[in-house]
PDB file of C-alpha atoms in Angstrom:
ATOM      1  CA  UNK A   4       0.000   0.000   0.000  1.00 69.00           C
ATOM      2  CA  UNK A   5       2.840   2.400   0.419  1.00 72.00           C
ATOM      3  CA  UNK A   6       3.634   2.457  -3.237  1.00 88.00           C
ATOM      4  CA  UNK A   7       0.428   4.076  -4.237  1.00 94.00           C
ATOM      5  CA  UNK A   8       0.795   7.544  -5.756  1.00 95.00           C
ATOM      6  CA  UNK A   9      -0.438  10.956  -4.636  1.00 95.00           C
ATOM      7  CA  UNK A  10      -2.640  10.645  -7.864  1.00 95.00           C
ATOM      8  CA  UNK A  11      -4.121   7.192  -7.558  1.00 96.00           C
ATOM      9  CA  UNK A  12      -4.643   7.823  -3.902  1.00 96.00           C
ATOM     10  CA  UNK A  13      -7.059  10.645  -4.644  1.00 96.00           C
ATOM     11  CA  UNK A  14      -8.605   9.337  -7.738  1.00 97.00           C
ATOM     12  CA  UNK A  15      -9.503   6.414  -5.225  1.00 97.00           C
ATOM     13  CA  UNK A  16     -11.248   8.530  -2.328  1.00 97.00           C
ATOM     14  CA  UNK A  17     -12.938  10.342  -5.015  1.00 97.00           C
ATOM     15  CA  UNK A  18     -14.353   7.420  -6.087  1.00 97.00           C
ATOM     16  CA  UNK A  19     -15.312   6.029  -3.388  1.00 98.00           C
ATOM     17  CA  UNK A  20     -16.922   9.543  -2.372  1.00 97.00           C
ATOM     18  CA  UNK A  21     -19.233   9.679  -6.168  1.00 97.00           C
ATOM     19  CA  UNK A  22     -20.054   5.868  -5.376  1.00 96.00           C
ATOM     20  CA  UNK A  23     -21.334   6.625  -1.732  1.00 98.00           C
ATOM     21  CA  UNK A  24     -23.627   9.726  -3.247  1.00 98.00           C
ATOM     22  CA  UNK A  25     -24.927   7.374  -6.349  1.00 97.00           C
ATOM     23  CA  UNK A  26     -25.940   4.515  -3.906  1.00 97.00           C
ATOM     24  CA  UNK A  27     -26.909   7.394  -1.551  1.00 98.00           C
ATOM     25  CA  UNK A  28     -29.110   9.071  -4.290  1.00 97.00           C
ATOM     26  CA  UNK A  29     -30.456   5.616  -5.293  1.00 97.00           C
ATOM     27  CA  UNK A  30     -31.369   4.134  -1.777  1.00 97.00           C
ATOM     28  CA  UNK A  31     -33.402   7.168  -1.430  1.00 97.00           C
ATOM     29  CA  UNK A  32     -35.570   6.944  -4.300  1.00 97.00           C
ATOM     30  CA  UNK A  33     -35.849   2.654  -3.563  1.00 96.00           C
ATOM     31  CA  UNK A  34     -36.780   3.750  -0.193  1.00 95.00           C
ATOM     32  CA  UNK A  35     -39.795   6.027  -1.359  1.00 95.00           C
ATOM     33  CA  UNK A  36     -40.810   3.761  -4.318  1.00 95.00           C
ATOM     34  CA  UNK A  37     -41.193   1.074  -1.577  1.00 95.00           C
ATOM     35  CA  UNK A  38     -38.426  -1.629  -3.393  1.00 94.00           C
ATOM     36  CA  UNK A  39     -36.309  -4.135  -1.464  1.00 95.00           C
ATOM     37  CA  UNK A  40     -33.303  -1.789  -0.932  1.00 96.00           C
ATOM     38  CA  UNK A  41     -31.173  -5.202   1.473  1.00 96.00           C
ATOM     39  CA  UNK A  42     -28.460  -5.218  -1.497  1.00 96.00           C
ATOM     40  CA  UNK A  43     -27.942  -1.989  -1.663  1.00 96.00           C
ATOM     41  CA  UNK A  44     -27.719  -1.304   1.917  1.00 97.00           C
ATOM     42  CA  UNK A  45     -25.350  -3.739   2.385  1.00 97.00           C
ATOM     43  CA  UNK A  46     -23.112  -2.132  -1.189  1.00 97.00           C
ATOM     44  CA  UNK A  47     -23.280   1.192   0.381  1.00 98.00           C
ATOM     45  CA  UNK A  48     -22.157  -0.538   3.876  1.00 98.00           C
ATOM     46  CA  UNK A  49     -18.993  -1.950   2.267  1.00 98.00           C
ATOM     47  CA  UNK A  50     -18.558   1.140   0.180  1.00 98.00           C
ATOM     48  CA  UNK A  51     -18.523   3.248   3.323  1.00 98.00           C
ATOM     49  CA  UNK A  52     -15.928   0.737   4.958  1.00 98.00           C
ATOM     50  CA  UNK A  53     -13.405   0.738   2.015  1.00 98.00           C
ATOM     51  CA  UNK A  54     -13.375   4.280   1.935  1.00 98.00           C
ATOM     52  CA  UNK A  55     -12.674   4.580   6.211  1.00 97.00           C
ATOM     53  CA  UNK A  56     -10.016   1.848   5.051  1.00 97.00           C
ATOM     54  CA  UNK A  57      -8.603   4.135   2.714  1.00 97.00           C
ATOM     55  CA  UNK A  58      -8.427   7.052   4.360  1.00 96.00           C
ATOM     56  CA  UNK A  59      -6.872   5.010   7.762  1.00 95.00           C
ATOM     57  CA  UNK A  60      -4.480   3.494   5.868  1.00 94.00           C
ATOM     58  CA  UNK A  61      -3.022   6.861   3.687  1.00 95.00           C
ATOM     59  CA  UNK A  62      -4.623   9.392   6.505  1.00 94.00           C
ATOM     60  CA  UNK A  63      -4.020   7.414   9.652  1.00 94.00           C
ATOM     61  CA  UNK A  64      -8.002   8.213  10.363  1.00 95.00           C
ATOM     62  CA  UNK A  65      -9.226   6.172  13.011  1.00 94.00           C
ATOM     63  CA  UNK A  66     -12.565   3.517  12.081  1.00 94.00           C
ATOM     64  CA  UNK A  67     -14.923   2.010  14.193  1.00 94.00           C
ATOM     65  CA  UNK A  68     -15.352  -0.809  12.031  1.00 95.00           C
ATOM     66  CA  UNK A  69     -15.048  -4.529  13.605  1.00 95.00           C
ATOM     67  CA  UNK A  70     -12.910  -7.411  12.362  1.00 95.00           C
ATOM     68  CA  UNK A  71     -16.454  -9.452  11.133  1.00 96.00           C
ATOM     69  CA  UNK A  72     -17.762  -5.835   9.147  1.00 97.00           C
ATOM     70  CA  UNK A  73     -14.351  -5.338   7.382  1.00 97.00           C
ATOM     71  CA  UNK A  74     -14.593  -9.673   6.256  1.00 97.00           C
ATOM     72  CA  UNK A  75     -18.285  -8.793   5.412  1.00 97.00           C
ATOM     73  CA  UNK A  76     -17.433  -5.350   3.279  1.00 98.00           C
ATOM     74  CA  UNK A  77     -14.510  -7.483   1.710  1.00 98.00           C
ATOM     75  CA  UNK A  78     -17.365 -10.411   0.078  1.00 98.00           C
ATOM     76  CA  UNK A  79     -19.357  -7.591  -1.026  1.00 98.00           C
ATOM     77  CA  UNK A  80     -16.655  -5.437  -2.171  1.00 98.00           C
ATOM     78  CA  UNK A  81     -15.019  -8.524  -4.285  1.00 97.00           C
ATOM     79  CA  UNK A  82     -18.018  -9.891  -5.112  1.00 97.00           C
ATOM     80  CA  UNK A  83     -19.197  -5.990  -7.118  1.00 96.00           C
ATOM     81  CA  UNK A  84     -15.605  -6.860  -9.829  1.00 95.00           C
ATOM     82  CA  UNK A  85     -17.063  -9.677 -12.322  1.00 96.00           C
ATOM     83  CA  UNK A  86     -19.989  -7.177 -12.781  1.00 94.00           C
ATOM     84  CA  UNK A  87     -18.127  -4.189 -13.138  1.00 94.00           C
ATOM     85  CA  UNK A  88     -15.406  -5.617 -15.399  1.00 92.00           C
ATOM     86  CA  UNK A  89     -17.550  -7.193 -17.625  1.00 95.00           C
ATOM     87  CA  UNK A  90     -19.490  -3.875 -17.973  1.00 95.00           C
ATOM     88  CA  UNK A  91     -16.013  -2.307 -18.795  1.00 95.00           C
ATOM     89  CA  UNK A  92     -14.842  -4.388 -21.346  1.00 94.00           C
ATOM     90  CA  UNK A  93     -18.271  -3.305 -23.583  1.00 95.00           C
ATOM     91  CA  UNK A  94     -16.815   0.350 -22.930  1.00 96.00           C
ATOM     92  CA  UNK A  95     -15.190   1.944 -26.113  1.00 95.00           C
ATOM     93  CA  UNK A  96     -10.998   2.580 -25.367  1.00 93.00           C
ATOM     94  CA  UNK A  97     -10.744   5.836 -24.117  1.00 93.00           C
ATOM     95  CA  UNK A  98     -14.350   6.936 -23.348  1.00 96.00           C
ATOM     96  CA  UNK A  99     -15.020   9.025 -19.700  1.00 95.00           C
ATOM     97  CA  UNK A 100     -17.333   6.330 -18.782  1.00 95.00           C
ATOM     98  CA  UNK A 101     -14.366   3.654 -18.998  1.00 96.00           C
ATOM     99  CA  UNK A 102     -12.122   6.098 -17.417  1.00 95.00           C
ATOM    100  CA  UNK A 103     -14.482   6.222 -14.242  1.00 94.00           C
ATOM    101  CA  UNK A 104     -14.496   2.393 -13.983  1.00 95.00           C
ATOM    102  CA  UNK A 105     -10.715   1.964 -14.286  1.00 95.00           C
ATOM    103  CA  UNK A 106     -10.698   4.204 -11.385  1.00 96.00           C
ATOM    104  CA  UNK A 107     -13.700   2.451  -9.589  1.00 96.00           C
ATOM    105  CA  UNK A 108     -11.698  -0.765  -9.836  1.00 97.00           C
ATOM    106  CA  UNK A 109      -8.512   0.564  -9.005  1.00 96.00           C
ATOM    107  CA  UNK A 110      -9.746   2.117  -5.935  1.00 97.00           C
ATOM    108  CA  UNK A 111     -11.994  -1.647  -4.863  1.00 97.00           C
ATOM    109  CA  UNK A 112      -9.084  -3.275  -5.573  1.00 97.00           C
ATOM    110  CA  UNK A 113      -6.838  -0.350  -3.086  1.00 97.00           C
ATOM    111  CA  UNK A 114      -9.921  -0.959  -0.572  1.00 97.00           C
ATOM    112  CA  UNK A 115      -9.585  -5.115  -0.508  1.00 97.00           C
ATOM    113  CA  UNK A 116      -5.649  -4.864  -0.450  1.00 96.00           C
ATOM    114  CA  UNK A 117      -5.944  -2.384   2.440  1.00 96.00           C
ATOM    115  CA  UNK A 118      -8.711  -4.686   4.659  1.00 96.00           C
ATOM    116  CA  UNK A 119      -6.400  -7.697   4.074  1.00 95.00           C
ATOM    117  CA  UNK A 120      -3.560  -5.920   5.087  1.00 92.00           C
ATOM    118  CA  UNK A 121      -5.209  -4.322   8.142  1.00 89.00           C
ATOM    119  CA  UNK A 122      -6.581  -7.838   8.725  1.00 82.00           C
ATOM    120  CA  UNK A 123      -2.944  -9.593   8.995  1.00 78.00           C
ATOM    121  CA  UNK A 124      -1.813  -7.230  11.778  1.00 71.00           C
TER     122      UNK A 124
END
């Protein structure tokens, strides 16, 4: 984790920021439309751990997250790639909307590295 650029490191928090104001956004109109809003709870959940990850591992910010929330934001976390990536490959080279998901991944993939490492300790 220490090799991660200035860059990449805010590119990832911003990320993770737009994706917790989507799901935000969307949860909120679920909520009044009366769907079943469990999976998206439980995306914004891990969303809002990977980000606290994030910004304890680069901005030594404290978390109150417990060992069996950071394993469950991990499976959900993972578990949002195949879905994402196979979205991305129908993207054309180049386009913003393939630019936001290279960062999206990047910054899961940052999230997951930084839970597993926080995880060994």
């Amino acid at each position: 984790m220490e090799n991660v650029s200035n860059v990449d490191k805010l590119e990832s928090i911003k990320s993770f920021q737009s994706t917790i104001s989507k799901l935000e956004n969307a949860l909120a109109t679920m909520t009044q439309k009366g769907a079943n809003t469990t999976l998206l709870k439980k995306r914004l959940k891990a969303i809002y751990i990977g980000l606290a990850m994030l910004e304890n591992v680069w901005n030594q910010k404290m978390h109150p997250y417990t060992q069996k929330d950071l394993a469950e934001a991990r499976n959900v976390l993972t578990g949002l790639f195949p879905s994402i990536k196979s979205i991305y490959v129908k993207l054309k080279a180049g386009s913003p909307q393939r630019t936001l998901l290279e960062r999206r991944i990047k910054a899961l993939e940052l999230a997951v590295q930084a839970i597993d490492d926080f995880s060994d300790e």
